[in-house]
Amino acid sequence: MTHSFLPVAQPDLGGQELAYVTQAIQEGWISSTGRFLTRFETEFAQFCGTRHALACANGTVAIHLLLLGMGLGPGDEVIVPSFTYVASANAVTYTGARPVLVDSEPVTWTVDPRHVEAAITPRTKAIMAVHLYGHPAPMAALLDIGRRHGIPVIEDAAEAHGAKVEGRTVGGLGFAATFSFYGNKILTTGEGGMVTTDDDALAARLRQLRGQGMDPERRYWFPLVGYNYRMTNLAAALGCAQLERAEELIAHRLRIARGYRERLAPHQERLGLQLASEASWARSVHWLSCILVPAAQRDLLMTFLAERQIETRPFFPPMHRLPMYADPSFRQGRPLPVAEALGDTGINLPTYTALSDADLDRICGAILAGLER
Ligand SMILES: *Cc1c(COP(=O)(O)O)cnc(C)c1O
């Protein structure tokens, strides 16, 4: 019996996406000004409960822009979980500052506040909380550490649009936050990013840096080295259409996470399988549904699934295993066992709107068969 191919991710563009992009083209506003950009920034700020939202070309430059706006540079350090996507650490490196890599919590898979506090030095200029796989980082503990040490906490919320901590939406929890709208994220603009903040002075600096550094009062006067990190009105048209359906798109992620849980949870102990959990204070938006399996079986299971036309991805390798961050000084000489275990055992499963109950049956049946072999 032949089966259709099930990818890991697939965008859901079934709302006003085509209509809005068509309007942007018909109106001739295809570059980095236009009504969809203004609307997307206004509505995304409302979505996060912040005063400001600045649209950017992608999520990586959103982080870079934020760190530049905070004045980060050579000699400075930013505490980052080693278990994250490479962009979180690279954006720190772009500024000349150094990422200090710390270990994660085994339950939420996000940065462990105890390790954050231990890693603080006189050079620490920011703590980066990364809300991984849709689960928020433990913001209450991180903000408490930040307050006590006078260090701002920033959020990399690329994977967690609409996630909540004690009822408050990510993006508005720390000093500032960044988002990605890459094609596989919860909301997408193709390529795109956003910085959110309540800080008026920071927002003004970010706006200037994003637009080549131009003086807001004097056209073509560039008093500093800026960047072109702008989003297009075409991308923002997609963003407006996605944001209209944010709760619907999140509901599909939750449905899929529930579907995997119902089918796999009864077999967890027997097969050494672990599903994502949700802390009592958190609403996870389950960006990708994931499982952890014994390290020795992980790659075999992925091959077994690929042979059955089911695409999966391994978890990110922790940053301290990549060549540019391998020097022990990046982790202050400490071992990072939780990040390593996650990198060795995690699998991302297909997670997208069009996934049906029958597809979930097929995927979970194959997972169980693969692990039982
Ligand atoms: C996707 C992602 C980014 C980068 O976003 P791009 O839009 O791909 O540049 C940054 N951090 C995390 C955690 C991500 O998942």
Short mmCIF file of C-alpha atoms and ligand atoms in Angstrom, two decimals:
data_model
loop_
_atom_site.label_atom_id
_atom_site.label_comp_id
_atom_site.label_asym_id
_atom_site.label_seq_id
_atom_site.Cartn_x
_atom_site.Cartn_y
_atom_site.Cartn_z
CA MET A 1 0.00 0.00 0.00
CA THR A 2 1.43 3.38 -0.95
CA HIS A 3 1.01 6.34 1.34
CA SER A 4 1.16 10.06 0.69
CA PHE A 5 4.19 11.96 1.96
CA LEU A 6 3.71 13.73 5.30
CA PRO A 7 6.12 16.67 5.72
CA VAL A 8 7.21 18.09 9.09
CA ALA A 9 5.74 21.49 8.30
CA GLN A 10 3.47 23.13 5.77
CA PRO A 11 2.12 26.71 5.91
CA ASP A 12 -1.62 27.31 6.24
CA LEU A 13 -2.39 30.16 3.81
CA GLY A 14 -6.11 29.51 3.63
CA GLY A 15 -7.45 32.90 4.82
CA GLN A 16 -7.07 36.35 3.23
CA GLU A 17 -3.37 35.79 2.35
CA LEU A 18 -3.83 35.74 -1.44
CA ALA A 19 -6.33 38.61 -1.38
CA TYR A 20 -4.08 40.88 0.70
CA VAL A 21 -0.91 40.16 -1.30
CA THR A 22 -2.89 40.80 -4.49
CA GLN A 23 -4.12 44.11 -3.07
CA ALA A 24 -0.57 45.15 -2.18
CA ILE A 25 0.54 44.43 -5.75
CA GLN A 26 -2.48 46.13 -7.34
CA GLU A 27 -1.89 49.20 -5.18
CA GLY A 28 1.80 49.25 -6.12
CA TRP A 29 3.11 49.11 -2.52
CA ILE A 30 5.56 46.24 -2.65
CA SER A 31 8.58 47.66 -0.83
CA SER A 32 9.13 48.63 2.78
CA THR A 33 6.32 51.12 3.31
CA GLY A 34 2.60 50.59 2.92
CA ARG A 35 -0.66 50.11 4.76
CA PHE A 36 -0.15 46.40 5.46
CA LEU A 37 3.13 47.13 7.23
CA THR A 38 1.53 49.79 9.40
CA ARG A 39 -1.39 47.52 10.16
CA PHE A 40 0.77 44.46 10.87
CA GLU A 41 2.95 46.39 13.34
CA THR A 42 -0.07 47.93 15.08
CA GLU A 43 -1.97 44.67 15.36
CA PHE A 44 1.07 42.60 16.37
CA ALA A 45 1.80 45.07 19.19
CA GLN A 46 -1.83 44.60 20.33
CA PHE A 47 -1.43 40.82 20.08
CA CYS A 48 1.58 40.95 22.43
CA GLY A 49 0.23 43.76 24.62
CA THR A 50 3.20 46.03 23.91
CA ARG A 51 3.45 49.72 22.95
CA HIS A 52 5.72 49.01 19.96
CA ALA A 53 6.27 46.36 17.30
CA LEU A 54 8.90 46.78 14.57
CA ALA A 55 8.72 44.51 11.54
CA CYS A 56 12.05 43.17 10.24
CA ALA A 57 13.35 41.09 7.34
CA ASN A 58 13.60 37.90 9.43
CA GLY A 59 13.85 36.64 12.98
CA THR A 60 17.65 36.54 13.02
CA VAL A 61 18.07 40.20 12.17
CA ALA A 62 15.30 41.04 14.64
CA ILE A 63 17.58 39.67 17.41
CA HIS A 64 20.64 41.42 15.94
CA LEU A 65 18.75 44.72 15.70
CA LEU A 66 17.53 44.44 19.29
CA LEU A 67 21.03 43.73 20.63
CA LEU A 68 22.44 46.68 18.63
CA GLY A 69 19.70 48.91 20.00
CA MET A 70 20.68 47.81 23.52
CA GLY A 71 24.25 48.90 22.78
CA LEU A 72 25.80 45.42 22.89
CA GLY A 73 29.34 45.11 21.54
CA PRO A 74 32.82 43.68 22.09
CA GLY A 75 33.57 42.86 25.72
CA ASP A 76 29.90 42.20 26.54
CA GLU A 77 28.23 38.86 27.30
CA VAL A 78 24.70 37.59 26.75
CA ILE A 79 23.49 34.47 28.57
CA VAL A 80 21.81 32.14 26.05
CA PRO A 81 20.63 28.53 26.43
CA SER A 82 22.94 26.17 24.57
CA PHE A 83 19.87 24.25 23.46
CA THR A 84 18.34 26.69 20.96
CA TYR A 85 18.32 27.47 17.25
CA VAL A 86 21.70 28.76 16.03
CA ALA A 87 20.34 32.25 15.29
CA SER A 88 19.97 33.06 19.02
CA ALA A 89 23.72 32.68 19.58
CA ASN A 90 24.86 34.00 16.19
CA ALA A 91 23.01 37.29 16.61
CA VAL A 92 25.04 37.88 19.77
CA THR A 93 28.25 37.08 17.89
CA TYR A 94 27.37 39.56 15.08
CA THR A 95 27.58 42.43 17.60
CA GLY A 96 31.06 41.42 18.78
CA ALA A 97 29.65 40.31 22.16
CA ARG A 98 29.95 36.68 23.33
CA PRO A 99 27.12 34.25 23.98
CA VAL A 100 27.56 32.49 27.33
CA LEU A 101 25.92 29.09 26.89
CA VAL A 102 24.01 27.55 29.80
CA ASP A 103 22.04 24.36 30.37
CA SER A 104 18.27 23.79 30.07
CA GLU A 105 15.53 22.39 32.30
CA PRO A 106 14.59 18.77 31.63
CA VAL A 107 10.83 19.50 31.94
CA THR A 108 10.21 22.60 29.79
CA TRP A 109 13.36 22.19 27.61
CA THR A 110 13.97 25.93 28.10
CA VAL A 111 16.79 27.73 29.91
CA ASP A 112 17.34 26.74 33.56
CA PRO A 113 17.26 29.85 35.81
CA ARG A 114 19.69 28.29 38.31
CA HIS A 115 22.34 28.03 35.62
CA VAL A 116 21.58 31.55 34.40
CA GLU A 117 22.27 33.02 37.83
CA ALA A 118 25.51 31.06 38.17
CA ALA A 119 26.74 32.34 34.78
CA ILE A 120 26.40 36.07 35.53
CA THR A 121 29.65 38.06 35.38
CA PRO A 122 30.39 41.81 35.46
CA ARG A 123 30.26 41.66 31.62
CA THR A 124 26.73 40.21 31.42
CA LYS A 125 24.54 42.74 29.54
CA ALA A 126 21.44 40.64 28.83
CA ILE A 127 19.73 37.34 29.58
CA MET A 128 18.06 35.76 26.54
CA ALA A 129 15.04 33.60 27.33
CA VAL A 130 14.14 31.36 24.38
CA HIS A 131 10.56 30.02 24.29
CA LEU A 132 11.32 26.71 22.58
CA TYR A 133 8.80 24.60 20.69
CA GLY A 134 6.02 26.93 21.81
CA HIS A 135 6.68 26.51 25.55
CA PRO A 136 7.55 29.72 27.39
CA ALA A 137 10.78 29.91 29.38
CA PRO A 138 10.36 30.34 33.18
CA MET A 139 10.01 34.11 32.95
CA ALA A 140 9.08 34.80 36.59
CA ALA A 141 12.37 33.31 37.84
CA LEU A 142 14.41 34.91 35.03
CA LEU A 143 12.88 38.36 35.59
CA ASP A 144 13.59 38.03 39.30
CA ILE A 145 17.26 37.26 38.57
CA GLY A 146 17.38 40.16 36.10
CA ARG A 147 15.92 42.58 38.66
CA ARG A 148 18.29 41.52 41.41
CA HIS A 149 21.36 41.88 39.18
CA GLY A 150 20.18 44.87 37.12
CA ILE A 151 20.32 42.90 33.85
CA PRO A 152 17.58 43.13 31.18
CA VAL A 153 15.79 39.92 30.16
CA ILE A 154 14.95 39.64 26.46
CA GLU A 155 12.75 36.99 24.83
CA ASP A 156 13.49 35.05 21.65
CA ALA A 157 9.86 34.17 20.93
CA ALA A 158 10.46 32.93 17.35
CA GLU A 159 8.72 29.62 18.12
CA ALA A 160 6.00 30.79 20.48
CA HIS A 161 3.55 33.37 19.03
CA GLY A 162 0.64 33.56 21.46
CA ALA A 163 2.19 31.44 24.24
CA LYS A 164 1.38 32.67 27.74
CA VAL A 165 2.92 32.87 31.20
CA GLU A 166 0.29 33.16 33.92
CA GLY A 167 -2.14 34.54 31.35
CA ARG A 168 0.26 37.13 29.89
CA THR A 169 1.36 36.79 26.28
CA VAL A 170 5.03 36.31 25.40
CA GLY A 171 6.61 39.26 23.63
CA GLY A 172 5.57 41.63 26.39
CA LEU A 173 7.16 39.90 29.38
CA GLY A 174 10.74 41.16 29.33
CA PHE A 175 12.55 44.35 28.27
CA ALA A 176 11.95 43.43 24.62
CA ALA A 177 11.26 40.35 22.48
CA THR A 178 11.84 39.06 18.97
CA PHE A 179 9.74 36.87 16.69
CA SER A 180 10.27 34.98 13.42
CA PHE A 181 7.72 34.54 10.63
CA TYR A 182 9.69 31.93 8.67
CA GLY A 183 7.60 29.49 6.61
CA ASN A 184 7.42 26.80 9.30
CA LYS A 185 6.63 29.07 12.24
CA ILE A 186 3.17 29.41 13.86
CA LEU A 187 2.50 32.65 11.94
CA THR A 188 4.40 33.15 8.70
CA THR A 189 5.21 35.90 6.20
CA GLY A 190 7.57 33.69 4.16
CA GLU A 191 10.61 35.37 5.69
CA GLY A 192 10.02 37.95 8.39
CA GLY A 193 10.60 39.01 11.95
CA MET A 194 9.45 41.45 14.63
CA VAL A 195 10.80 43.20 17.70
CA THR A 196 8.29 44.09 20.43
CA THR A 197 8.90 46.39 23.39
CA ASP A 198 7.26 48.91 25.72
CA ASP A 199 10.41 51.06 25.82
CA ASP A 200 9.94 54.22 23.72
CA ALA A 201 13.63 55.12 23.55
CA LEU A 202 14.61 51.60 22.48
CA ALA A 203 11.89 51.57 19.80
CA ALA A 204 13.16 54.87 18.38
CA ARG A 205 16.74 53.56 18.22
CA LEU A 206 15.58 50.32 16.56
CA ARG A 207 13.55 52.24 13.97
CA GLN A 208 16.60 54.31 13.04
CA LEU A 209 19.01 51.34 12.94
CA ARG A 210 16.55 49.32 10.82
CA GLY A 211 16.37 52.07 8.15
CA GLN A 212 20.10 52.62 7.38
CA GLY A 213 20.51 54.83 10.46
CA MET A 214 18.78 57.77 8.78
CA ASP A 215 18.03 60.75 11.02
CA PRO A 216 14.24 60.74 11.47
CA GLU A 217 14.22 64.56 11.14
CA ARG A 218 16.55 64.89 8.15
CA ARG A 219 16.18 62.84 4.96
CA TYR A 220 19.40 61.19 3.65
CA TRP A 221 21.37 62.27 6.71
CA PHE A 222 22.99 59.18 8.25
CA PRO A 223 24.71 60.02 11.54
CA LEU A 224 25.53 56.36 12.33
CA VAL A 225 26.16 53.02 10.61
CA GLY A 226 22.69 51.55 10.18
CA TYR A 227 21.25 48.52 8.42
CA ASN A 228 18.55 47.67 5.92
CA TYR A 229 16.60 45.20 8.07
CA ARG A 230 13.13 46.23 6.85
CA MET A 231 10.19 43.96 6.02
CA THR A 232 8.29 44.41 2.74
CA ASN A 233 4.63 45.41 2.52
CA LEU A 234 4.11 42.14 0.58
CA ALA A 235 5.33 40.10 3.54
CA ALA A 236 3.29 42.25 5.92
CA ALA A 237 0.17 41.55 3.79
CA LEU A 238 0.72 37.85 4.53
CA GLY A 239 1.31 38.72 8.18
CA CYS A 240 -2.01 40.61 8.49
CA ALA A 241 -3.88 37.65 7.04
CA GLN A 242 -2.11 35.22 9.39
CA LEU A 243 -2.66 37.38 12.46
CA GLU A 244 -6.43 37.54 11.77
CA ARG A 245 -6.41 33.76 12.25
CA ALA A 246 -3.85 33.53 15.05
CA GLU A 247 -6.17 31.77 17.50
CA GLU A 248 -7.35 29.35 14.81
CA LEU A 249 -3.77 28.54 13.76
CA ILE A 250 -2.76 28.01 17.41
CA ALA A 251 -5.84 25.82 17.98
CA HIS A 252 -4.61 23.48 15.23
CA ARG A 253 -1.19 23.20 16.95
CA LEU A 254 -2.95 22.32 20.21
CA ARG A 255 -5.22 19.79 18.47
CA ILE A 256 -2.21 18.06 16.94
CA ALA A 257 -0.27 18.03 20.23
CA ARG A 258 -3.34 16.51 21.91
CA GLY A 259 -3.67 13.97 19.10
CA TYR A 260 -0.08 12.78 19.55
CA ARG A 261 -0.52 12.71 23.33
CA GLU A 262 -3.68 10.59 23.21
CA ARG A 263 -2.05 8.05 20.93
CA LEU A 264 1.46 7.92 22.45
CA ALA A 265 1.11 8.70 26.17
CA PRO A 266 -0.20 5.21 27.10
CA HIS A 267 3.05 3.71 25.73
CA GLN A 268 5.50 6.19 27.28
CA GLU A 269 6.92 4.06 30.07
CA ARG A 270 6.99 0.80 28.15
CA LEU A 271 8.90 2.29 25.20
CA GLY A 272 11.04 4.88 27.01
CA LEU A 273 9.21 7.60 25.11
CA GLN A 274 8.74 11.13 26.41
CA LEU A 275 6.31 13.81 25.20
CA ALA A 276 6.54 17.57 25.74
CA SER A 277 5.07 18.64 29.06
CA GLU A 278 3.45 21.92 30.05
CA ALA A 279 4.31 23.75 33.27
CA SER A 280 1.35 24.72 35.47
CA TRP A 281 2.06 28.45 34.89
CA ALA A 282 2.35 28.12 31.12
CA ARG A 283 0.21 27.93 28.00
CA SER A 284 2.36 26.24 25.38
CA VAL A 285 1.37 26.79 21.75
CA HIS A 286 3.14 23.57 20.67
CA TRP A 287 4.95 25.00 17.62
CA LEU A 288 6.13 21.52 16.64
CA SER A 289 4.99 18.37 18.34
CA CYS A 290 8.02 16.44 19.54
CA ILE A 291 9.04 13.22 21.24
CA LEU A 292 12.17 12.15 23.04
CA VAL A 293 13.24 8.54 22.48
CA PRO A 294 16.29 6.60 23.71
CA ALA A 295 19.39 8.03 21.97
CA ALA A 296 20.38 4.65 20.51
CA GLN A 297 17.02 4.40 18.74
CA ARG A 298 16.57 7.99 17.57
CA ASP A 299 18.19 7.89 14.13
CA LEU A 300 16.91 4.38 13.45
CA LEU A 301 13.36 5.48 14.20
CA MET A 302 13.72 8.52 11.92
CA THR A 303 14.89 6.26 9.08
CA PHE A 304 12.03 3.82 9.77
CA LEU A 305 9.54 6.71 9.51
CA ALA A 306 11.20 8.14 6.38
CA GLU A 307 10.79 4.74 4.69
CA ARG A 308 7.07 5.12 5.41
CA GLN A 309 6.92 8.59 3.82
CA ILE A 310 6.82 10.36 7.20
CA GLU A 311 9.27 13.23 7.47
CA THR A 312 10.82 14.05 10.86
CA ARG A 313 13.72 16.22 12.04
CA PRO A 314 16.23 15.71 14.83
CA PHE A 315 16.36 18.33 17.61
CA PHE A 316 18.93 21.09 17.25
CA PRO A 317 22.40 20.07 18.37
CA PRO A 318 23.31 22.28 21.35
CA MET A 319 25.37 25.32 20.39
CA HIS A 320 28.42 24.17 22.36
CA ARG A 321 28.75 21.21 19.98
CA LEU A 322 29.04 23.48 16.91
CA PRO A 323 32.60 24.35 15.83
CA MET A 324 32.37 28.09 16.48
CA TYR A 325 31.07 27.68 20.03
CA ALA A 326 32.93 24.49 21.00
CA ASP A 327 35.62 26.22 23.04
CA PRO A 328 34.86 25.46 26.72
CA SER A 329 35.10 29.19 27.52
CA PHE A 330 31.69 29.68 25.83
CA ARG A 331 30.15 27.54 28.59
CA GLN A 332 32.47 28.77 31.35
CA GLY A 333 33.98 25.28 31.40
CA ARG A 334 30.73 23.71 32.63
CA PRO A 335 29.14 20.50 31.34
CA LEU A 336 25.67 20.96 29.79
CA PRO A 337 24.13 17.48 30.13
CA VAL A 338 20.45 18.41 29.64
CA ALA A 339 21.13 20.28 26.39
CA GLU A 340 23.19 17.34 25.12
CA ALA A 341 20.52 14.79 26.04
CA LEU A 342 17.82 16.83 24.29
CA GLY A 343 19.97 17.17 21.18
CA ASP A 344 20.59 13.39 21.14
CA THR A 345 17.05 12.17 21.79
CA GLY A 346 14.53 14.65 20.34
CA ILE A 347 12.49 14.28 17.17
CA ASN A 348 10.17 16.87 15.58
CA LEU A 349 7.01 15.29 14.23
CA PRO A 350 4.73 16.52 11.42
CA THR A 351 2.74 19.50 12.76
CA TYR A 352 0.48 21.53 10.45
CA THR A 353 -3.18 22.43 9.93
CA ALA A 354 -3.90 19.90 7.20
CA LEU A 355 -2.83 16.94 9.36
CA SER A 356 -5.91 14.72 9.91
CA ASP A 357 -6.80 12.17 12.58
CA ALA A 358 -6.05 9.44 10.05
CA ASP A 359 -2.58 10.96 9.45
CA LEU A 360 -1.99 11.03 13.23
CA ASP A 361 -3.06 7.38 13.45
CA ARG A 362 -0.62 6.51 10.69
CA ILE A 363 2.31 8.45 12.19
CA CYS A 364 1.77 7.17 15.72
CA GLY A 365 1.26 3.62 14.51
CA ALA A 366 4.60 3.84 12.71
CA ILE A 367 6.34 5.35 15.77
CA LEU A 368 5.09 2.53 18.00
CA ALA A 369 5.99 -0.13 15.41
CA GLY A 370 9.45 1.41 14.99
CA LEU A 371 10.13 1.49 18.71
CA GLU A 372 8.76 -2.00 19.31
CA ARG A 373 11.01 -3.64 16.71
C1 LIG B 1 13.39 30.39 13.64
C2 LIG B 1 14.15 30.87 14.80
C3 LIG B 1 14.94 32.04 14.78
C4 LIG B 1 15.33 32.76 13.51
O1 LIG B 1 14.34 33.17 12.69
P1 LIG B 1 14.56 33.35 11.11
O2 LIG B 1 13.32 34.09 10.73
O3 LIG B 1 14.66 32.01 10.51
O4 LIG B 1 15.77 34.18 10.91
C5 LIG B 1 15.54 32.47 15.95
N1 LIG B 1 15.40 31.80 17.10
C6 LIG B 1 14.68 30.66 17.17
C7 LIG B 1 14.55 29.97 18.49
C8 LIG B 1 14.05 30.15 16.03
O5 LIG B 1 13.35 29.01 16.11
#
